[in-house]
């Protein structure tokens, strides 16, 4: 028998060594010395590693540029951006206070002190310069005045239907519309800005295309052609969702959205929570923004809550960029629309639902964003793909449901119309007449107003995905002449937003799950919010219609249709001077010149 009180016997293989013996082991001593060296000189070692990385990258960069500078354009741009950020952070951290004290501060104090009388010269001067620029350089065809009439119409409509028209603060309204026009000038009229946006959209499209490899590996190439929506479009959402999860984990999304929110808040004077919510919707979907700011959702005022809602529905998120491009939305116009809609959203909400309460989050210092809960990049990418997978299910389910309902409605309308000799009656036909004035106001040419009006109706009453699919079909095959390239470009801006009834139904469920205390407020504001979100998209389309009067086709083999790109150089060469410029030249020609006066005198 074995006595349990006796200590167990171990062979020499499992002998337990005392700590002092282990500490004399050469590998153990090496670990201890390395650990003490790292803990004693962390800054020196970090600088050494950074220096080695810098030297290695510099050598690689020089060889890449010397080998082929044209193919290294993306590398040059990324390097320039990184160097700019490093230099900016260095100057900000070491000389920021000094620069503000001796350069920016005195100018700021002088402007504040004399702004009471300076504004009567500065603001009218800016307005006059803007009117002259638009008259002489931008408005070159009568059809561009359609978009101008749309801007005026939507502005007065928002003011007339305002919740508190006597409480409107005009600073965010004026600054919001002004910033939208400035962005339009940069990306649609200024050639370097246009080229930059086109290059960026091409890089994003190329990056998105890598998601096709994952879809082809799982489903195979034949499925990509037989069932492009499920087996080609939906995997892209998973791929982009994983990328967005990684960017959020690394803090890139928060940093970019925070800087854009700082710019909007500094100029427009809005609160931090609503500005960050609108700016963040350019990169993240509404649910991600709610998760990032979930600690502050219950503290929102009614006006902030309305701005938050409209921001969720008036712009497109990063993952939706992929599917909209796949269905034929020109990536350059889609990217421009996403950025231009942000200031317009704030301006419209502050005009239609002005602030009447005291905010709890006026400054960005009052906000503490929720950090990513993942422990590493792989987990962040996996969780992002998982979240995108649930989005895929929601999109597919809603797509099936609304397509079925739309087919039933069209069959019913056709049967009812057939009883009176009009079997062609359908939901699309009704929308083409119902939204015809709206299509005309945003700048669509008269022959194409019915087709674009049909797209707007599909977007509003069903889903923007269906609308973009119809837009793609209108630009290829037997329907290739139903929409002009310019009308398709303007329609891209008008359709760019999650402001359909199907999206609204999903939003109610999301708010009920993440913030149930606000569901009553959400249901009371949702109709006004969805209307304002659509008006924000239409206003952006009006601005684009003013600055677009010639659009060229550019092949895009990875989309269902060809890409549409506005080329300012083509427009300027073809269109010539504006009507007002011709009139002024004619007036100046009537004024006698120097030689004419000398001839009269002599």
Coordinates of C-alpha atoms in Angstrom, one line a residue, residues 372-380:
X372 CA -12.2 49.9 -29.1
X373 CA -12.6 46.9 -26.8
X374 CA -10.5 44.6 -29.0
X375 CA -7.1 43.5 -27.8
X376 CA -5.3 43.4 -31.1
X377 CA -5.7 44.2 -34.8
X378 CA -6.8 40.6 -35.8
X379 CA -9.6 40.7 -33.3
X380 CA -10.7 44.1 -34.5

